[in-house]
Amino acid sequence: MKKDMEVLKKKRDDVKRRVDIEEFTRRRERLSQVQGWLTNVSTVENKFNELLTTNDAELQRLCLFGFCSKNVKMSYLYGKRVVLMLKEIESLSSQGDFDTVTLATPIARIEEMPIQPTIVGQETMLERVWTRLTEDGDEIVGLYGMGGVGKTTLLTRINNKFSEKCSGFGVVIWVVVSKSPDIHRIQGDIGKRLDLGGEEWDNVNENQRALDIYNVLGKQKFVLLLDDIWEKVNLEVLGVPYPSRQNGCKVVFTTRSRDVCGRMRVDDPMEVSCLEPNEAWELFQMKVGENTLKGHPDIPELARKVAGKCCGLPLALNVIGETMACKRMVQEWRNAIDVLSSYAAEFPDYRMEKERLIDYWICEGFIDENESRERALSQGYEIIGILVRACLLLEEAINKEQVKMHDVVREMALWIASDLGEHKERCIVQVGVGLREVPKVKNWSSVRRMSLMENEIEILSGSPECLELTTLFLQKNDSLLHISDEFFRCIPMLVVLDLSGNSSLRKLPNQISKLVSLRYLDLSWTYIKRLPVGLQELKKLRYLRLDYMKRLKSISGISNISSLRKLQLLQSKMSLDMSLVEELQLLEHLEVLNISIKSSLVVEKLLNAPRLVKCLQILVLRGVQEESSGVLTLPDMDNLNKVIIRKCGMCEIKIERKTLSLSSNRSPKTQFLHNLSTVHISSCDGLKDLTWLLFAPNLTSLEVLDSELVEGIINQEKAMTMSGIIPFQKLESLRLHNLAMLRSIYWQPLSFPCLKTIHITKCPELRKLPLDSEIAIRDEELVIKYQEEEWLERVEWDNEATRLRFLPFFKFFGPEWQVSYVR
């Protein structure tokens, strides 16, 4: 019996281990018969242990070497129990061979989400939304409002309310969409809630995943909650049945844009507004806490003023309230009001290029660039993404390469940076307030960062020593005429200096050499003719921007700036010449080169300098006339991001032959123009096609203007020699203007999975677009802009289905639009 019991216990342990693993990793639950068997084994084990405890007593009853008992009846009964136990163990052991031990759990109707225990100011809004969903019968409800206003919190409460009410829905699904929605990821999130997930399903294509989702959701009432959408979400592509009165399904989404609500077919969206003053005060009191508010009789009134500075924005009320929770001295509260008031919420919004912002961070030491620039950029973009998702930065809807900051968030950030106002002169920000001179500062030694952009300052003269100042923004002071020698002597620790946009500035003093810590210098859009010799002594300077300097004649000696990593010289009077190519090759640490060229000989010399080619990120060719074959041959340029070609005489652009010979061994991800995203070509009257763009798999924007001989964007005969390459899979914007000979973009329909806009004007011979009713284009966003009604009438379609599908996306723009369109 002992041996059989050991076998049964081992079998029990094996079954239980299988059950635990499947329940934990695969969202399954144990079969009833398995649970019953495990319970029976446990019961038998207890009985077995009981028998063992009396075993010694029974042995003592035996006599005559075990052949007789002192109490025959008791020994008989004990033996009978052992025999019965042995049979029970054998029976259970035979029943314990299970093919399956678990089954898939039914879909949870709702997964309740964590939320703050007390929410202020949303009760009325919550009830209005709930009424829309349950009583008014709205199938799709759109919630819109500015970042940080509480849309996600409201959607979370709606999600949880479905768990409180008996709503009759089969499943409630929550998905965070965010900017640039990833269809595969969104389908994956939906699939997990429907128990479709798993390694095999993850590898299925999007069409099959959509079919699987549809087959599950089509059989039940569901609620789909989409948080943070920035553009129309195509439910059909996801596989989600469109909600209707017939199927009883619902979709609720949040967005910052009312326009997006319209695209989602919501005619009457609901705005989530900032809190009313009494609600804002209630929330602020909760965050600060009763003990702090009672710390001094004057604090409640001061706290009301601080709360007022937050303009009802929950994000600001939460952060500032929590920060002030430990401030129990009345002086700290008065100082907070003073600091928040001094940051002037009337500052105009200022848009900042993401990469410029990252360059600032690198130079300030916030991001380590020692390993590689690519890694530093990735880290910078990750930080920006985090700030955008937290509503601390706002991403531009049109130009995704720029961000801006909400007024209240900026005030809050400056206040926190000043140690809650204790060091309010640490960061001085006075933008666009009409300053004619540098503002008066009580304690210059505490100033670390200063922004005096968009003022009317005329002269920068000597000031008290400012030994802690690391960042100085002086751009767009159009009246700035003179910077004294003494000024630079006073700021020896300066790391970032931006003087761009000062159109009256014609000279820099040689004493700029005193800025021994300077890493970033921007002189773009100034009228400086020559760089001061002192600039060559800046051994720590890493970033130098010299764009649009219309009077710049020379940057000779730049090779002496030995630490230079990024040089930008675009659209200035001084462009790349032969001697500058030689100098640039001496810069051992150069990683990024954004440059304009006007000579074919210089182009040839540059493209034959492998190290400089590797650094090219933006290349502008203007007025380049090919002197030999008329062919521009491009080598492998992995880092090239943007190409602008204007008024050039080449008749063809090709990829270098030795590069092409390697292309058969390259995957699409390692193609030689892998990072090229923007191409602008204008007034190039020799070009007939742009077939070379086949080697730019990540092209997002293409403009071709005023080039009279262009017949086709991709030439079929040339493209056939490069089999297997499908162009324009990432293209978002296509602009074609004044192309008299253009007949074709591509000879057959393309999928255009990312295309949003096509602009076509003055292309009379272009009769057919590469569109087809069967292709999976994102037509919910597509806009096809045109200017001539007669051109639209002559457009040829493959069939009536294609015409009916795409004709609604054509939008007429009058002649006035051309002014802003043609550069």
PDB file of N, CA and C in Angstrom, residues 89-148:
ATOM      1  N   ILE A  89      -6.696   3.256  -3.767  1.00  0.00           N
ATOM      2  CA  ILE A  89      -5.464   3.837  -4.343  1.00  0.00           C
ATOM      3  C   ILE A  89      -5.270   3.343  -5.769  1.00  0.00           C
ATOM      4  N   GLU A  90      -5.476   2.054  -5.978  1.00  0.00           N
ATOM      5  CA  GLU A  90      -5.311   1.486  -7.319  1.00  0.00           C
ATOM      6  C   GLU A  90      -6.324   2.088  -8.296  1.00  0.00           C
ATOM      7  N   SER A  91      -7.557   2.274  -7.821  1.00  0.00           N
ATOM      8  CA  SER A  91      -8.593   2.858  -8.681  1.00  0.00           C
ATOM      9  C   SER A  91      -8.252   4.298  -9.075  1.00  0.00           C
ATOM     10  N   LEU A  92      -7.850   5.089  -8.089  1.00  0.00           N
ATOM     11  CA  LEU A  92      -7.497   6.490  -8.377  1.00  0.00           C
ATOM     12  C   LEU A  92      -6.297   6.575  -9.313  1.00  0.00           C
ATOM     13  N   SER A  93      -5.339   5.681  -9.105  1.00  0.00           N
ATOM     14  CA  SER A  93      -4.147   5.686  -9.949  1.00  0.00           C
ATOM     15  C   SER A  93      -4.503   5.401 -11.400  1.00  0.00           C
ATOM     16  N   SER A  94      -5.442   4.503 -11.605  1.00  0.00           N
ATOM     17  CA  SER A  94      -5.854   4.174 -12.979  1.00  0.00           C
ATOM     18  C   SER A  94      -6.657   5.303 -13.616  1.00  0.00           C
ATOM     19  N   GLN A  95      -7.316   6.111 -12.790  1.00  0.00           N
ATOM     20  CA  GLN A  95      -8.122   7.225 -13.323  1.00  0.00           C
ATOM     21  C   GLN A  95      -7.286   8.482 -13.606  1.00  0.00           C
ATOM     22  N   GLY A  96      -6.034   8.496 -13.213  1.00  0.00           N
ATOM     23  CA  GLY A  96      -5.233   9.728 -13.266  1.00  0.00           C
ATOM     24  C   GLY A  96      -4.464   9.961 -14.551  1.00  0.00           C
ATOM     25  N   ASP A  97      -4.795   9.219 -15.629  1.00  0.00           N
ATOM     26  CA  ASP A  97      -4.123   9.440 -16.916  1.00  0.00           C
ATOM     27  C   ASP A  97      -4.991  10.349 -17.784  1.00  0.00           C
ATOM     28  N   PHE A  98      -4.701  11.680 -17.770  1.00  0.00           N
ATOM     29  CA  PHE A  98      -5.511  12.671 -18.475  1.00  0.00           C
ATOM     30  C   PHE A  98      -4.811  13.137 -19.750  1.00  0.00           C
ATOM     31  N   ASP A  99      -5.561  13.138 -20.874  1.00  0.00           N
ATOM     32  CA  ASP A  99      -5.011  13.719 -22.108  1.00  0.00           C
ATOM     33  C   ASP A  99      -4.964  15.242 -22.002  1.00  0.00           C
ATOM     34  N   THR A 100      -6.028  15.816 -21.475  1.00  0.00           N
ATOM     35  CA  THR A 100      -6.070  17.271 -21.256  1.00  0.00           C
ATOM     36  C   THR A 100      -6.474  17.533 -19.813  1.00  0.00           C
ATOM     37  N   VAL A 101      -5.916  18.585 -19.247  1.00  0.00           N
ATOM     38  CA  VAL A 101      -6.206  18.895 -17.848  1.00  0.00           C
ATOM     39  C   VAL A 101      -6.879  20.244 -17.667  1.00  0.00           C
ATOM     40  N   THR A 102      -6.899  21.067 -18.750  1.00  0.00           N
ATOM     41  CA  THR A 102      -7.514  22.401 -18.652  1.00  0.00           C
ATOM     42  C   THR A 102      -8.306  22.698 -19.911  1.00  0.00           C
ATOM     43  N   LEU A 103      -9.133  23.733 -19.831  1.00  0.00           N
ATOM     44  CA  LEU A 103      -9.816  24.257 -21.017  1.00  0.00           C
ATOM     45  C   LEU A 103      -9.713  25.767 -21.005  1.00  0.00           C
ATOM     46  N   ALA A 104      -9.908  26.358 -22.187  1.00  0.00           N
ATOM     47  CA  ALA A 104      -9.782  27.816 -22.305  1.00  0.00           C
ATOM     48  C   ALA A 104     -10.839  28.496 -21.441  1.00  0.00           C
ATOM     49  N   THR A 105     -10.410  29.553 -20.735  1.00  0.00           N
ATOM     50  CA  THR A 105     -11.355  30.289 -19.894  1.00  0.00           C
ATOM     51  C   THR A 105     -12.281  31.112 -20.772  1.00  0.00           C
ATOM     52  N   PRO A 106     -13.518  31.248 -20.391  1.00  0.00           N
ATOM     53  CA  PRO A 106     -14.395  32.144 -21.146  1.00  0.00           C
ATOM     54  C   PRO A 106     -13.876  33.572 -21.049  1.00  0.00           C
ATOM     55  N   ILE A 107     -14.145  34.364 -22.093  1.00  0.00           N
ATOM     56  CA  ILE A 107     -13.655  35.739 -22.138  1.00  0.00           C
ATOM     57  C   ILE A 107     -14.221  36.527 -20.962  1.00  0.00           C
ATOM     58  N   ALA A 108     -13.333  37.204 -20.238  1.00  0.00           N
ATOM     59  CA  ALA A 108     -13.795  38.050 -19.143  1.00  0.00           C
ATOM     60  C   ALA A 108     -14.638  39.177 -19.711  1.00  0.00           C
ATOM     61  N   ARG A 109     -15.815  39.393 -19.179  1.00  0.00           N
ATOM     62  CA  ARG A 109     -16.702  40.425 -19.717  1.00  0.00           C
ATOM     63  C   ARG A 109     -16.065  41.791 -19.654  1.00  0.00           C
ATOM     64  N   ILE A 110     -15.318  42.027 -18.589  1.00  0.00           N
ATOM     65  CA  ILE A 110     -14.637  43.315 -18.452  1.00  0.00           C
ATOM     66  C   ILE A 110     -13.442  43.147 -17.539  1.00  0.00           C
ATOM     67  N   GLU A 111     -12.406  43.852 -17.858  1.00  0.00           N
ATOM     68  CA  GLU A 111     -11.236  43.907 -16.978  1.00  0.00           C
ATOM     69  C   GLU A 111     -11.223  45.279 -16.323  1.00  0.00           C
ATOM     70  N   GLU A 112     -11.557  45.334 -15.049  1.00  0.00           N
ATOM     71  CA  GLU A 112     -11.609  46.613 -14.342  1.00  0.00           C
ATOM     72  C   GLU A 112     -10.208  47.188 -14.239  1.00  0.00           C
ATOM     73  N   MET A 113     -10.094  48.501 -14.446  1.00  0.00           N
ATOM     74  CA  MET A 113      -8.788  49.157 -14.478  1.00  0.00           C
ATOM     75  C   MET A 113      -8.581  49.997 -13.233  1.00  0.00           C
ATOM     76  N   PRO A 114      -7.331  50.076 -12.757  1.00  0.00           N
ATOM     77  CA  PRO A 114      -7.055  50.892 -11.563  1.00  0.00           C
ATOM     78  C   PRO A 114      -7.277  52.365 -11.836  1.00  0.00           C
ATOM     79  N   ILE A 115      -7.761  53.070 -10.827  1.00  0.00           N
ATOM     80  CA  ILE A 115      -8.038  54.500 -10.979  1.00  0.00           C
ATOM     81  C   ILE A 115      -7.959  55.140  -9.614  1.00  0.00           C
ATOM     82  N   GLN A 116      -7.721  56.462  -9.590  1.00  0.00           N
ATOM     83  CA  GLN A 116      -7.668  57.176  -8.314  1.00  0.00           C
ATOM     84  C   GLN A 116      -8.986  56.997  -7.566  1.00  0.00           C
ATOM     85  N   PRO A 117      -8.912  56.849  -6.241  1.00  0.00           N
ATOM     86  CA  PRO A 117     -10.143  56.588  -5.475  1.00  0.00           C
ATOM     87  C   PRO A 117     -11.154  57.721  -5.551  1.00  0.00           C
ATOM     88  N   THR A 118     -10.671  58.964  -5.708  1.00  0.00           N
ATOM     89  CA  THR A 118     -11.585  60.109  -5.759  1.00  0.00           C
ATOM     90  C   THR A 118     -11.280  60.958  -6.981  1.00  0.00           C
ATOM     91  N   ILE A 119     -12.265  61.148  -7.830  1.00  0.00           N
ATOM     92  CA  ILE A 119     -12.117  61.964  -9.037  1.00  0.00           C
ATOM     93  C   ILE A 119     -13.016  63.179  -8.888  1.00  0.00           C
ATOM     94  N   VAL A 120     -12.486  64.345  -9.250  1.00  0.00           N
ATOM     95  CA  VAL A 120     -13.231  65.593  -9.078  1.00  0.00           C
ATOM     96  C   VAL A 120     -13.699  66.099 -10.438  1.00  0.00           C
ATOM     97  N   GLY A 121     -14.953  66.533 -10.496  1.00  0.00           N
ATOM     98  CA  GLY A 121     -15.427  67.302 -11.636  1.00  0.00           C
ATOM     99  C   GLY A 121     -15.833  66.513 -12.851  1.00  0.00           C
ATOM    100  N   GLN A 122     -16.018  65.188 -12.725  1.00  0.00           N
ATOM    101  CA  GLN A 122     -16.378  64.411 -13.914  1.00  0.00           C
ATOM    102  C   GLN A 122     -17.727  63.706 -13.780  1.00  0.00           C
ATOM    103  N   GLU A 123     -18.386  63.865 -12.651  1.00  0.00           N
ATOM    104  CA  GLU A 123     -19.620  63.113 -12.427  1.00  0.00           C
ATOM    105  C   GLU A 123     -20.683  63.438 -13.480  1.00  0.00           C
ATOM    106  N   THR A 124     -20.872  64.717 -13.745  1.00  0.00           N
ATOM    107  CA  THR A 124     -21.885  65.120 -14.719  1.00  0.00           C
ATOM    108  C   THR A 124     -21.537  64.604 -16.104  1.00  0.00           C
ATOM    109  N   MET A 125     -20.246  64.759 -16.476  1.00  0.00           N
ATOM    110  CA  MET A 125     -19.801  64.305 -17.783  1.00  0.00           C
ATOM    111  C   MET A 125     -19.949  62.792 -17.916  1.00  0.00           C
ATOM    112  N   LEU A 126     -19.608  62.070 -16.850  1.00  0.00           N
ATOM    113  CA  LEU A 126     -19.715  60.608 -16.872  1.00  0.00           C
ATOM    114  C   LEU A 126     -21.160  60.176 -17.098  1.00  0.00           C
ATOM    115  N   GLU A 127     -22.091  60.826 -16.413  1.00  0.00           N
ATOM    116  CA  GLU A 127     -23.496  60.468 -16.566  1.00  0.00           C
ATOM    117  C   GLU A 127     -24.006  60.809 -17.964  1.00  0.00           C
ATOM    118  N   ARG A 128     -23.533  61.924 -18.527  1.00  0.00           N
ATOM    119  CA  ARG A 128     -23.944  62.293 -19.891  1.00  0.00           C
ATOM    120  C   ARG A 128     -23.479  61.247 -20.891  1.00  0.00           C
ATOM    121  N   VAL A 129     -22.231  60.806 -20.761  1.00  0.00           N
ATOM    122  CA  VAL A 129     -21.711  59.783 -21.670  1.00  0.00           C
ATOM    123  C   VAL A 129     -22.479  58.482 -21.496  1.00  0.00           C
ATOM    124  N   TRP A 130     -22.734  58.103 -20.238  1.00  0.00           N
ATOM    125  CA  TRP A 130     -23.434  56.847 -19.962  1.00  0.00           C
ATOM    126  C   TRP A 130     -24.857  56.879 -20.549  1.00  0.00           C
ATOM    127  N   THR A 131     -25.501  58.046 -20.445  1.00  0.00           N
ATOM    128  CA  THR A 131     -26.840  58.193 -21.020  1.00  0.00           C
ATOM    129  C   THR A 131     -26.795  58.034 -22.533  1.00  0.00           C
ATOM    130  N   ARG A 132     -25.785  58.635 -23.142  1.00  0.00           N
ATOM    131  CA  ARG A 132     -25.636  58.497 -24.597  1.00  0.00           C
ATOM    132  C   ARG A 132     -25.510  57.027 -24.998  1.00  0.00           C
ATOM    133  N   LEU A 133     -24.765  56.283 -24.211  1.00  0.00           N
ATOM    134  CA  LEU A 133     -24.484  54.893 -24.559  1.00  0.00           C
ATOM    135  C   LEU A 133     -25.667  53.971 -24.298  1.00  0.00           C
ATOM    136  N   THR A 134     -26.390  54.222 -23.212  1.00  0.00           N
ATOM    137  CA  THR A 134     -27.397  53.245 -22.770  1.00  0.00           C
ATOM    138  C   THR A 134     -28.835  53.656 -23.053  1.00  0.00           C
ATOM    139  N   GLU A 135     -29.103  54.971 -23.095  1.00  0.00           N
ATOM    140  CA  GLU A 135     -30.483  55.413 -23.265  1.00  0.00           C
ATOM    141  C   GLU A 135     -30.721  56.048 -24.628  1.00  0.00           C
ATOM    142  N   ASP A 136     -29.800  56.910 -25.056  1.00  0.00           N
ATOM    143  CA  ASP A 136     -29.978  57.603 -26.332  1.00  0.00           C
ATOM    144  C   ASP A 136     -29.656  56.710 -27.520  1.00  0.00           C
ATOM    145  N   GLY A 137     -28.924  55.626 -27.277  1.00  0.00           N
ATOM    146  CA  GLY A 137     -28.664  54.668 -28.349  1.00  0.00           C
ATOM    147  C   GLY A 137     -27.565  55.062 -29.314  1.00  0.00           C
ATOM    148  N   ASP A 138     -26.659  55.983 -28.914  1.00  0.00           N
ATOM    149  CA  ASP A 138     -25.541  56.328 -29.795  1.00  0.00           C
ATOM    150  C   ASP A 138     -24.616  55.125 -29.949  1.00  0.00           C
ATOM    151  N   GLU A 139     -24.274  54.798 -31.199  1.00  0.00           N
ATOM    152  CA  GLU A 139     -23.392  53.651 -31.431  1.00  0.00           C
ATOM    153  C   GLU A 139     -21.923  54.035 -31.237  1.00  0.00           C
ATOM    154  N   ILE A 140     -21.548  55.249 -31.629  1.00  0.00           N
ATOM    155  CA  ILE A 140     -20.177  55.718 -31.476  1.00  0.00           C
ATOM    156  C   ILE A 140     -20.188  57.046 -30.729  1.00  0.00           C
ATOM    157  N   VAL A 141     -19.406  57.141 -29.658  1.00  0.00           N
ATOM    158  CA  VAL A 141     -19.315  58.367 -28.862  1.00  0.00           C
ATOM    159  C   VAL A 141     -17.873  58.856 -28.896  1.00  0.00           C
ATOM    160  N   GLY A 142     -17.686  60.115 -29.274  1.00  0.00           N
ATOM    161  CA  GLY A 142     -16.350  60.710 -29.327  1.00  0.00           C
ATOM    162  C   GLY A 142     -16.155  61.718 -28.217  1.00  0.00           C
ATOM    163  N   LEU A 143     -15.055  61.586 -27.478  1.00  0.00           N
ATOM    164  CA  LEU A 143     -14.704  62.521 -26.406  1.00  0.00           C
ATOM    165  C   LEU A 143     -13.449  63.271 -26.832  1.00  0.00           C
ATOM    166  N   TYR A 144     -13.520  64.608 -26.932  1.00  0.00           N
ATOM    167  CA  TYR A 144     -12.352  65.364 -27.362  1.00  0.00           C
ATOM    168  C   TYR A 144     -12.026  66.465 -26.353  1.00  0.00           C
ATOM    169  N   GLY A 145     -10.764  66.870 -26.346  1.00  0.00           N
ATOM    170  CA  GLY A 145     -10.322  67.926 -25.433  1.00  0.00           C
ATOM    171  C   GLY A 145      -8.814  68.015 -25.439  1.00  0.00           C
ATOM    172  N   MET A 146      -8.289  69.072 -24.873  1.00  0.00           N
ATOM    173  CA  MET A 146      -6.850  69.313 -24.882  1.00  0.00           C
ATOM    174  C   MET A 146      -6.111  68.287 -24.029  1.00  0.00           C
ATOM    175  N   GLY A 147      -4.804  68.180 -24.267  1.00  0.00           N
ATOM    176  CA  GLY A 147      -3.988  67.248 -23.501  1.00  0.00           C
ATOM    177  C   GLY A 147      -3.988  67.577 -22.017  1.00  0.00           C
ATOM    178  N   GLY A 148      -4.095  66.547 -21.181  1.00  0.00           N
ATOM    179  CA  GLY A 148      -4.040  66.735 -19.734  1.00  0.00           C
ATOM    180  C   GLY A 148      -5.344  67.115 -19.090  1.00  0.00           C
TER     181      GLY A 148
END
